[in-house]
């Protein structure tokens, strides 16, 4: 459990508000309802710690999608579907 907290210190998702993180006082236990928007953002952060290979220390990555909750599972919309997520696509954006 300790290593999990070190490599992944935050939750996998949170609500999105008008100002991205303005929903901090909302309980994470609320059921999702149509019209809500949440972010799904798994991440990995390797600390400067000799338990991990030096080549990976200090590296962090988070891949995020913003999801609009619909009436049914078929109505769910990935608002960030066109955002680059593969290494090749990200590198192409960075090269511009």
mmCIF file of N, CA and C in Angstrom:
data_model
loop_
_atom_site.group_PDB
_atom_site.id
_atom_site.type_symbol
_atom_site.label_atom_id
_atom_site.label_comp_id
_atom_site.label_asym_id
_atom_site.label_seq_id
_atom_site.Cartn_x
_atom_site.Cartn_y
_atom_site.Cartn_z
ATOM 1 N N UNK A 1 0.835 -1.208 0.000
ATOM 2 C CA UNK A 1 0.000 0.000 0.000
ATOM 3 C C UNK A 1 0.870 1.258 0.000
ATOM 4 N N UNK A 2 1.978 1.217 0.708
ATOM 5 C CA UNK A 2 2.859 2.376 0.771
ATOM 6 C C UNK A 2 3.395 2.742 -0.610
ATOM 7 N N UNK A 3 3.820 1.742 -1.373
ATOM 8 C CA UNK A 3 4.367 2.021 -2.704
ATOM 9 C C UNK A 3 3.286 2.561 -3.633
ATOM 10 N N UNK A 4 2.068 2.068 -3.495
ATOM 11 C CA UNK A 4 0.947 2.580 -4.300
ATOM 12 C C UNK A 4 0.730 4.067 -4.031
ATOM 13 N N UNK A 5 0.742 4.461 -2.779
ATOM 14 C CA UNK A 5 0.548 5.876 -2.418
ATOM 15 C C UNK A 5 1.687 6.751 -2.925
ATOM 16 N N UNK A 6 2.895 6.196 -2.951
ATOM 17 C CA UNK A 6 4.030 6.974 -3.446
ATOM 18 C C UNK A 6 3.964 7.180 -4.949
ATOM 19 N N UNK A 7 3.595 6.133 -5.677
ATOM 20 C CA UNK A 7 3.565 6.232 -7.139
ATOM 21 C C UNK A 7 2.280 6.866 -7.650
ATOM 22 N N UNK A 8 1.223 6.762 -6.873
ATOM 23 C CA UNK A 8 -0.076 7.284 -7.300
ATOM 24 C C UNK A 8 -0.766 7.955 -6.110
ATOM 25 N N UNK A 9 -0.391 9.221 -5.808
ATOM 26 C CA UNK A 9 -0.836 9.869 -4.572
ATOM 27 C C UNK A 9 -2.212 10.537 -4.615
ATOM 28 N N UNK A 10 -2.919 10.448 -5.705
ATOM 29 C CA UNK A 10 -4.220 11.132 -5.780
ATOM 30 C C UNK A 10 -5.315 10.173 -6.223
ATOM 31 N N UNK A 11 -6.549 10.661 -6.223
ATOM 32 C CA UNK A 11 -7.688 9.844 -6.651
ATOM 33 C C UNK A 11 -7.682 9.686 -8.172
ATOM 34 N N UNK A 12 -8.435 8.712 -8.664
ATOM 35 C CA UNK A 12 -8.501 8.434 -10.093
ATOM 36 C C UNK A 12 -9.415 9.416 -10.819
ATOM 37 N N UNK A 13 -10.296 10.079 -10.100
ATOM 38 C CA UNK A 13 -11.266 10.975 -10.746
ATOM 39 C C UNK A 13 -11.736 12.043 -9.776
ATOM 40 N N UNK A 14 -12.331 13.084 -10.340
ATOM 41 C CA UNK A 14 -12.992 14.107 -9.535
ATOM 42 C C UNK A 14 -13.996 14.833 -10.413
ATOM 43 N N UNK A 15 -14.895 15.547 -9.765
ATOM 44 C CA UNK A 15 -15.878 16.346 -10.494
ATOM 45 C C UNK A 15 -15.178 17.520 -11.159
ATOM 46 N N UNK A 16 -15.745 18.003 -12.247
ATOM 47 C CA UNK A 16 -15.270 19.234 -12.886
ATOM 48 C C UNK A 16 -16.369 20.267 -12.747
ATOM 49 N N UNK A 17 -15.967 21.467 -12.394
ATOM 50 C CA UNK A 17 -16.918 22.569 -12.278
ATOM 51 C C UNK A 17 -16.601 23.638 -13.296
ATOM 52 N N UNK A 18 -17.182 24.796 -13.113
ATOM 53 C CA UNK A 18 -16.945 25.903 -14.040
ATOM 54 C C UNK A 18 -15.489 26.359 -14.003
ATOM 55 N N UNK A 19 -14.836 26.167 -12.871
ATOM 56 C CA UNK A 19 -13.450 26.582 -12.725
ATOM 57 C C UNK A 19 -12.566 25.370 -12.441
ATOM 58 N N UNK A 20 -12.778 24.295 -13.133
ATOM 59 C CA UNK A 20 -12.065 23.016 -13.067
ATOM 60 C C UNK A 20 -12.138 22.366 -11.693
ATOM 61 N N UNK A 21 -11.525 22.940 -10.680
ATOM 62 C CA UNK A 21 -11.483 22.317 -9.363
ATOM 63 C C UNK A 21 -12.358 23.051 -8.354
ATOM 64 N N UNK A 22 -13.435 23.671 -8.794
ATOM 65 C CA UNK A 22 -14.275 24.439 -7.860
ATOM 66 C C UNK A 22 -15.295 23.568 -7.129
ATOM 67 N N UNK A 23 -15.172 22.282 -7.248
ATOM 68 C CA UNK A 23 -16.134 21.379 -6.614
ATOM 69 C C UNK A 23 -15.508 20.642 -5.435
ATOM 70 N N UNK A 24 -14.495 21.221 -4.841
ATOM 71 C CA UNK A 24 -13.747 20.542 -3.785
ATOM 72 C C UNK A 24 -14.609 20.187 -2.571
ATOM 73 N N UNK A 25 -15.681 20.926 -2.345
ATOM 74 C CA UNK A 25 -16.517 20.657 -1.169
ATOM 75 C C UNK A 25 -17.622 19.635 -1.453
ATOM 76 N N UNK A 26 -17.656 19.065 -2.659
ATOM 77 C CA UNK A 26 -18.651 18.038 -2.986
ATOM 78 C C UNK A 26 -18.142 16.670 -2.542
ATOM 79 N N UNK A 27 -18.994 15.896 -1.937
ATOM 80 C CA UNK A 27 -18.632 14.559 -1.488
ATOM 81 C C UNK A 27 -18.358 13.648 -2.676
ATOM 82 N N UNK A 28 -17.337 12.849 -2.579
ATOM 83 C CA UNK A 28 -17.025 11.868 -3.627
ATOM 84 C C UNK A 28 -18.022 10.719 -3.624
ATOM 85 N N UNK A 29 -18.882 10.678 -2.617
ATOM 86 C CA UNK A 29 -19.867 9.598 -2.502
ATOM 87 C C UNK A 29 -21.169 9.899 -3.249
ATOM 88 N N UNK A 30 -21.287 11.097 -3.838
ATOM 89 C CA UNK A 30 -22.505 11.431 -4.577
ATOM 90 C C UNK A 30 -22.648 10.531 -5.798
ATOM 91 N N UNK A 31 -23.846 10.036 -6.049
ATOM 92 C CA UNK A 31 -24.041 9.256 -7.280
ATOM 93 C C UNK A 31 -23.943 10.175 -8.499
ATOM 94 N N UNK A 32 -23.406 9.652 -9.570
ATOM 95 C CA UNK A 32 -23.321 10.434 -10.802
ATOM 96 C C UNK A 32 -24.714 10.601 -11.389
ATOM 97 N N UNK A 33 -24.978 11.809 -11.898
ATOM 98 C CA UNK A 33 -26.270 12.115 -12.517
ATOM 99 C C UNK A 33 -26.031 12.687 -13.906
ATOM 100 N N UNK A 34 -27.017 12.533 -14.791
ATOM 101 C CA UNK A 34 -26.878 13.117 -16.132
ATOM 102 C C UNK A 34 -26.538 14.602 -16.043
ATOM 103 N N UNK A 35 -25.619 15.015 -16.879
ATOM 104 C CA UNK A 35 -25.206 16.415 -16.912
ATOM 105 C C UNK A 35 -23.954 16.693 -16.096
ATOM 106 N N UNK A 36 -23.621 15.819 -15.167
ATOM 107 C CA UNK A 36 -22.382 16.001 -14.407
ATOM 108 C C UNK A 36 -21.191 15.747 -15.324
ATOM 109 N N UNK A 37 -20.087 16.390 -15.017
ATOM 110 C CA UNK A 37 -18.852 16.159 -15.754
ATOM 111 C C UNK A 37 -17.784 15.768 -14.740
ATOM 112 N N UNK A 38 -17.105 14.680 -15.046
ATOM 113 C CA UNK A 38 -16.020 14.203 -14.192
ATOM 114 C C UNK A 38 -14.774 14.021 -15.032
ATOM 115 N N UNK A 39 -13.646 14.072 -14.367
ATOM 116 C CA UNK A 39 -12.400 13.778 -15.035
ATOM 117 C C UNK A 39 -11.921 12.415 -14.566
ATOM 118 N N UNK A 40 -11.434 11.630 -15.487
ATOM 119 C CA UNK A 40 -10.823 10.337 -15.185
ATOM 120 C C UNK A 40 -9.347 10.525 -15.500
ATOM 121 N N UNK A 41 -8.498 10.446 -14.472
ATOM 122 C CA UNK A 41 -7.095 10.802 -14.682
ATOM 123 C C UNK A 41 -6.124 9.911 -13.918
ATOM 124 N N UNK A 42 -5.934 8.700 -14.396
ATOM 125 C CA UNK A 42 -4.901 7.884 -13.764
ATOM 126 C C UNK A 42 -3.531 8.517 -13.990
ATOM 127 N N UNK A 43 -2.649 8.347 -13.057
ATOM 128 C CA UNK A 43 -1.314 8.919 -13.188
ATOM 129 C C UNK A 43 -0.292 8.083 -12.462
ATOM 130 N N UNK A 44 0.957 8.343 -12.756
ATOM 131 C CA UNK A 44 2.051 7.650 -12.116
ATOM 132 C C UNK A 44 3.178 8.656 -11.929
ATOM 133 N N UNK A 45 3.706 8.731 -10.711
ATOM 134 C CA UNK A 45 4.763 9.684 -10.385
ATOM 135 C C UNK A 45 5.869 8.931 -9.656
ATOM 136 N N UNK A 46 7.045 8.878 -10.244
ATOM 137 C CA UNK A 46 8.157 8.142 -9.651
ATOM 138 C C UNK A 46 9.034 9.136 -8.884
ATOM 139 N N UNK A 47 9.115 8.975 -7.571
ATOM 140 C CA UNK A 47 9.903 9.919 -6.775
ATOM 141 C C UNK A 47 11.406 9.661 -6.908
ATOM 142 N N UNK A 48 12.179 10.652 -6.457
ATOM 143 C CA UNK A 48 13.625 10.471 -6.361
ATOM 144 C C UNK A 48 13.865 9.619 -5.119
ATOM 145 N N UNK A 49 13.959 8.326 -5.340
ATOM 146 C CA UNK A 49 14.055 7.363 -4.248
ATOM 147 C C UNK A 49 14.799 6.144 -4.801
ATOM 148 N N UNK A 50 15.802 5.677 -4.093
ATOM 149 C CA UNK A 50 16.633 4.580 -4.582
ATOM 150 C C UNK A 50 15.892 3.248 -4.699
ATOM 151 N N UNK A 51 14.650 3.183 -4.243
ATOM 152 C CA UNK A 51 13.863 1.963 -4.450
ATOM 153 C C UNK A 51 13.446 1.804 -5.908
ATOM 154 N N UNK A 52 13.555 2.894 -6.678
ATOM 155 C CA UNK A 52 13.123 2.891 -8.075
ATOM 156 C C UNK A 52 14.337 3.114 -8.979
ATOM 157 N N UNK A 53 14.297 2.566 -10.201
ATOM 158 C CA UNK A 53 15.429 2.764 -11.120
ATOM 159 C C UNK A 53 15.699 4.253 -11.362
ATOM 160 N N UNK A 54 16.962 4.632 -11.339
ATOM 161 C CA UNK A 54 17.341 6.046 -11.519
ATOM 162 C C UNK A 54 16.776 6.632 -12.806
ATOM 163 N N UNK A 55 16.703 5.827 -13.868
ATOM 164 C CA UNK A 55 16.218 6.319 -15.162
ATOM 165 C C UNK A 55 14.772 6.797 -15.095
ATOM 166 N N UNK A 56 14.003 6.320 -14.114
ATOM 167 C CA UNK A 56 12.588 6.688 -14.016
ATOM 168 C C UNK A 56 12.313 7.709 -12.913
ATOM 169 N N UNK A 57 13.293 7.969 -12.058
ATOM 170 C CA UNK A 57 13.080 8.896 -10.952
ATOM 171 C C UNK A 57 12.787 10.306 -11.463
ATOM 172 N N UNK A 58 11.794 10.925 -10.857
ATOM 173 C CA UNK A 58 11.418 12.285 -11.237
ATOM 174 C C UNK A 58 10.461 12.364 -12.407
ATOM 175 N N UNK A 59 10.057 11.240 -12.946
ATOM 176 C CA UNK A 59 9.132 11.222 -14.082
ATOM 177 C C UNK A 59 7.703 11.100 -13.568
ATOM 178 N N UNK A 60 6.814 11.854 -14.156
ATOM 179 C CA UNK A 60 5.395 11.746 -13.840
ATOM 180 C C UNK A 60 4.578 11.803 -15.115
ATOM 181 N N UNK A 61 3.495 11.073 -15.123
ATOM 182 C CA UNK A 61 2.594 11.096 -16.280
ATOM 183 C C UNK A 61 1.164 10.959 -15.787
ATOM 184 N N UNK A 62 0.285 11.716 -16.404
ATOM 185 C CA UNK A 62 -1.145 11.607 -16.112
ATOM 186 C C UNK A 62 -1.884 11.679 -17.435
ATOM 187 N N UNK A 63 -2.773 10.735 -17.648
ATOM 188 C CA UNK A 63 -3.587 10.722 -18.860
ATOM 189 C C UNK A 63 -5.012 11.023 -18.428
ATOM 190 N N UNK A 64 -5.563 12.105 -18.927
ATOM 191 C CA UNK A 64 -6.861 12.589 -18.439
ATOM 192 C C UNK A 64 -7.916 12.583 -19.534
ATOM 193 N N UNK A 65 -9.101 12.176 -19.153
ATOM 194 C CA UNK A 65 -10.277 12.334 -20.008
ATOM 195 C C UNK A 65 -11.357 13.018 -19.193
ATOM 196 N N UNK A 66 -12.091 13.911 -19.831
ATOM 197 C CA UNK A 66 -13.218 14.604 -19.202
ATOM 198 C C UNK A 66 -14.496 14.003 -19.765
ATOM 199 N N UNK A 67 -15.329 13.496 -18.878
ATOM 200 C CA UNK A 67 -16.490 12.703 -19.264
ATOM 201 C C UNK A 67 -17.784 13.389 -18.840
ATOM 202 N N UNK A 68 -18.699 13.583 -19.790
ATOM 203 C CA UNK A 68 -20.041 14.099 -19.495
ATOM 204 C C UNK A 68 -20.958 12.905 -19.282
ATOM 205 N N UNK A 69 -21.604 12.866 -18.131
ATOM 206 C CA UNK A 69 -22.501 11.763 -17.789
ATOM 207 C C UNK A 69 -23.818 11.957 -18.522
ATOM 208 N N UNK A 70 -24.294 10.898 -19.165
ATOM 209 C CA UNK A 70 -25.550 10.964 -19.909
ATOM 210 C C UNK A 70 -26.675 10.241 -19.184
ATOM 211 N N UNK A 71 -27.816 10.183 -19.837
ATOM 212 C CA UNK A 71 -28.984 9.485 -19.275
ATOM 213 C C UNK A 71 -28.734 7.976 -19.206
ATOM 214 N N UNK A 72 -28.010 7.452 -20.200
ATOM 215 C CA UNK A 72 -27.700 6.022 -20.251
ATOM 216 C C UNK A 72 -26.207 5.878 -20.531
ATOM 217 N N UNK A 73 -25.709 4.676 -20.451
ATOM 218 C CA UNK A 73 -24.296 4.433 -20.746
ATOM 219 C C UNK A 73 -23.962 4.836 -22.177
ATOM 220 N N UNK A 74 -24.909 4.658 -23.090
ATOM 221 C CA UNK A 74 -24.693 5.029 -24.486
ATOM 222 C C UNK A 74 -24.591 6.545 -24.670
ATOM 223 N N UNK A 75 -25.122 7.310 -23.719
ATOM 224 C CA UNK A 75 -25.117 8.777 -23.809
ATOM 225 C C UNK A 75 -23.869 9.413 -23.209
ATOM 226 N N UNK A 76 -22.999 8.625 -22.599
ATOM 227 C CA UNK A 76 -21.784 9.178 -22.010
ATOM 228 C C UNK A 76 -20.926 9.762 -23.123
ATOM 229 N N UNK A 77 -20.383 10.961 -22.882
ATOM 230 C CA UNK A 77 -19.574 11.617 -23.912
ATOM 231 C C UNK A 77 -18.183 11.919 -23.374
ATOM 232 N N UNK A 78 -17.179 11.472 -24.087
ATOM 233 C CA UNK A 78 -15.799 11.787 -23.742
ATOM 234 C C UNK A 78 -15.481 13.141 -24.380
ATOM 235 N N UNK A 79 -15.453 14.190 -23.565
ATOM 236 C CA UNK A 79 -15.245 15.548 -24.067
ATOM 237 C C UNK A 79 -13.806 15.791 -24.536
ATOM 238 N N UNK A 80 -12.909 14.933 -24.132
ATOM 239 C CA UNK A 80 -11.501 15.108 -24.504
ATOM 240 C C UNK A 80 -11.006 13.995 -25.425
ATOM 241 N N UNK A 81 -11.930 13.375 -26.135
ATOM 242 C CA UNK A 81 -11.573 12.241 -27.004
ATOM 243 C C UNK A 81 -10.532 12.615 -28.054
ATOM 244 N N UNK A 82 -10.547 13.854 -28.512
ATOM 245 C CA UNK A 82 -9.609 14.231 -29.566
ATOM 246 C C UNK A 82 -8.264 14.730 -29.025
ATOM 247 N N UNK A 83 -8.116 14.805 -27.720
ATOM 248 C CA UNK A 83 -6.838 15.239 -27.136
ATOM 249 C C UNK A 83 -5.785 14.162 -27.356
ATOM 250 N N UNK A 84 -4.554 14.563 -27.670
ATOM 251 C CA UNK A 84 -3.501 13.563 -27.891
ATOM 252 C C UNK A 84 -3.179 12.814 -26.599
ATOM 253 N N UNK A 85 -3.029 11.501 -26.707
ATOM 254 C CA UNK A 85 -2.707 10.691 -25.524
ATOM 255 C C UNK A 85 -1.571 9.704 -25.777
ATOM 256 N N UNK A 86 -1.354 9.328 -27.008
ATOM 257 C CA UNK A 86 -0.262 8.388 -27.290
ATOM 258 C C UNK A 86 1.056 9.156 -27.273
ATOM 259 N N UNK A 87 2.162 8.487 -26.949
ATOM 260 C CA UNK A 87 3.456 9.171 -26.979
ATOM 261 C C UNK A 87 3.739 9.852 -28.318
ATOM 262 N N UNK A 88 3.418 9.197 -29.417
ATOM 263 C CA UNK A 88 3.684 9.782 -30.742
ATOM 264 C C UNK A 88 2.868 11.053 -30.956
ATOM 265 N N UNK A 89 1.598 11.038 -30.567
ATOM 266 C CA UNK A 89 0.760 12.219 -30.739
ATOM 267 C C UNK A 89 1.208 13.368 -29.836
ATOM 268 N N UNK A 90 1.588 13.059 -28.624
ATOM 269 C CA UNK A 90 2.064 14.100 -27.701
ATOM 270 C C UNK A 90 3.370 14.707 -28.211
ATOM 271 N N UNK A 91 4.276 13.860 -28.652
ATOM 272 C CA UNK A 91 5.546 14.361 -29.178
ATOM 273 C C UNK A 91 5.334 15.227 -30.419
ATOM 274 N N UNK A 92 4.362 14.861 -31.254
ATOM 275 C CA UNK A 92 4.058 15.668 -32.445
ATOM 276 C C UNK A 92 3.546 17.048 -32.038
ATOM 277 N N UNK A 93 2.712 17.114 -31.016
ATOM 278 C CA UNK A 93 2.231 18.419 -30.521
ATOM 279 C C UNK A 93 3.365 19.247 -29.945
ATOM 280 N N UNK A 94 4.263 18.599 -29.223
ATOM 281 C CA UNK A 94 5.374 19.316 -28.602
ATOM 282 C C UNK A 94 6.358 19.836 -29.644
ATOM 283 N N UNK A 95 6.429 19.191 -30.807
ATOM 284 C CA UNK A 95 7.369 19.581 -31.850
ATOM 285 C C UNK A 95 6.900 20.795 -32.634
ATOM 286 N N UNK A 96 5.637 21.157 -32.475
ATOM 287 C CA UNK A 96 5.101 22.302 -33.243
ATOM 288 C C UNK A 96 5.661 23.614 -32.784
#
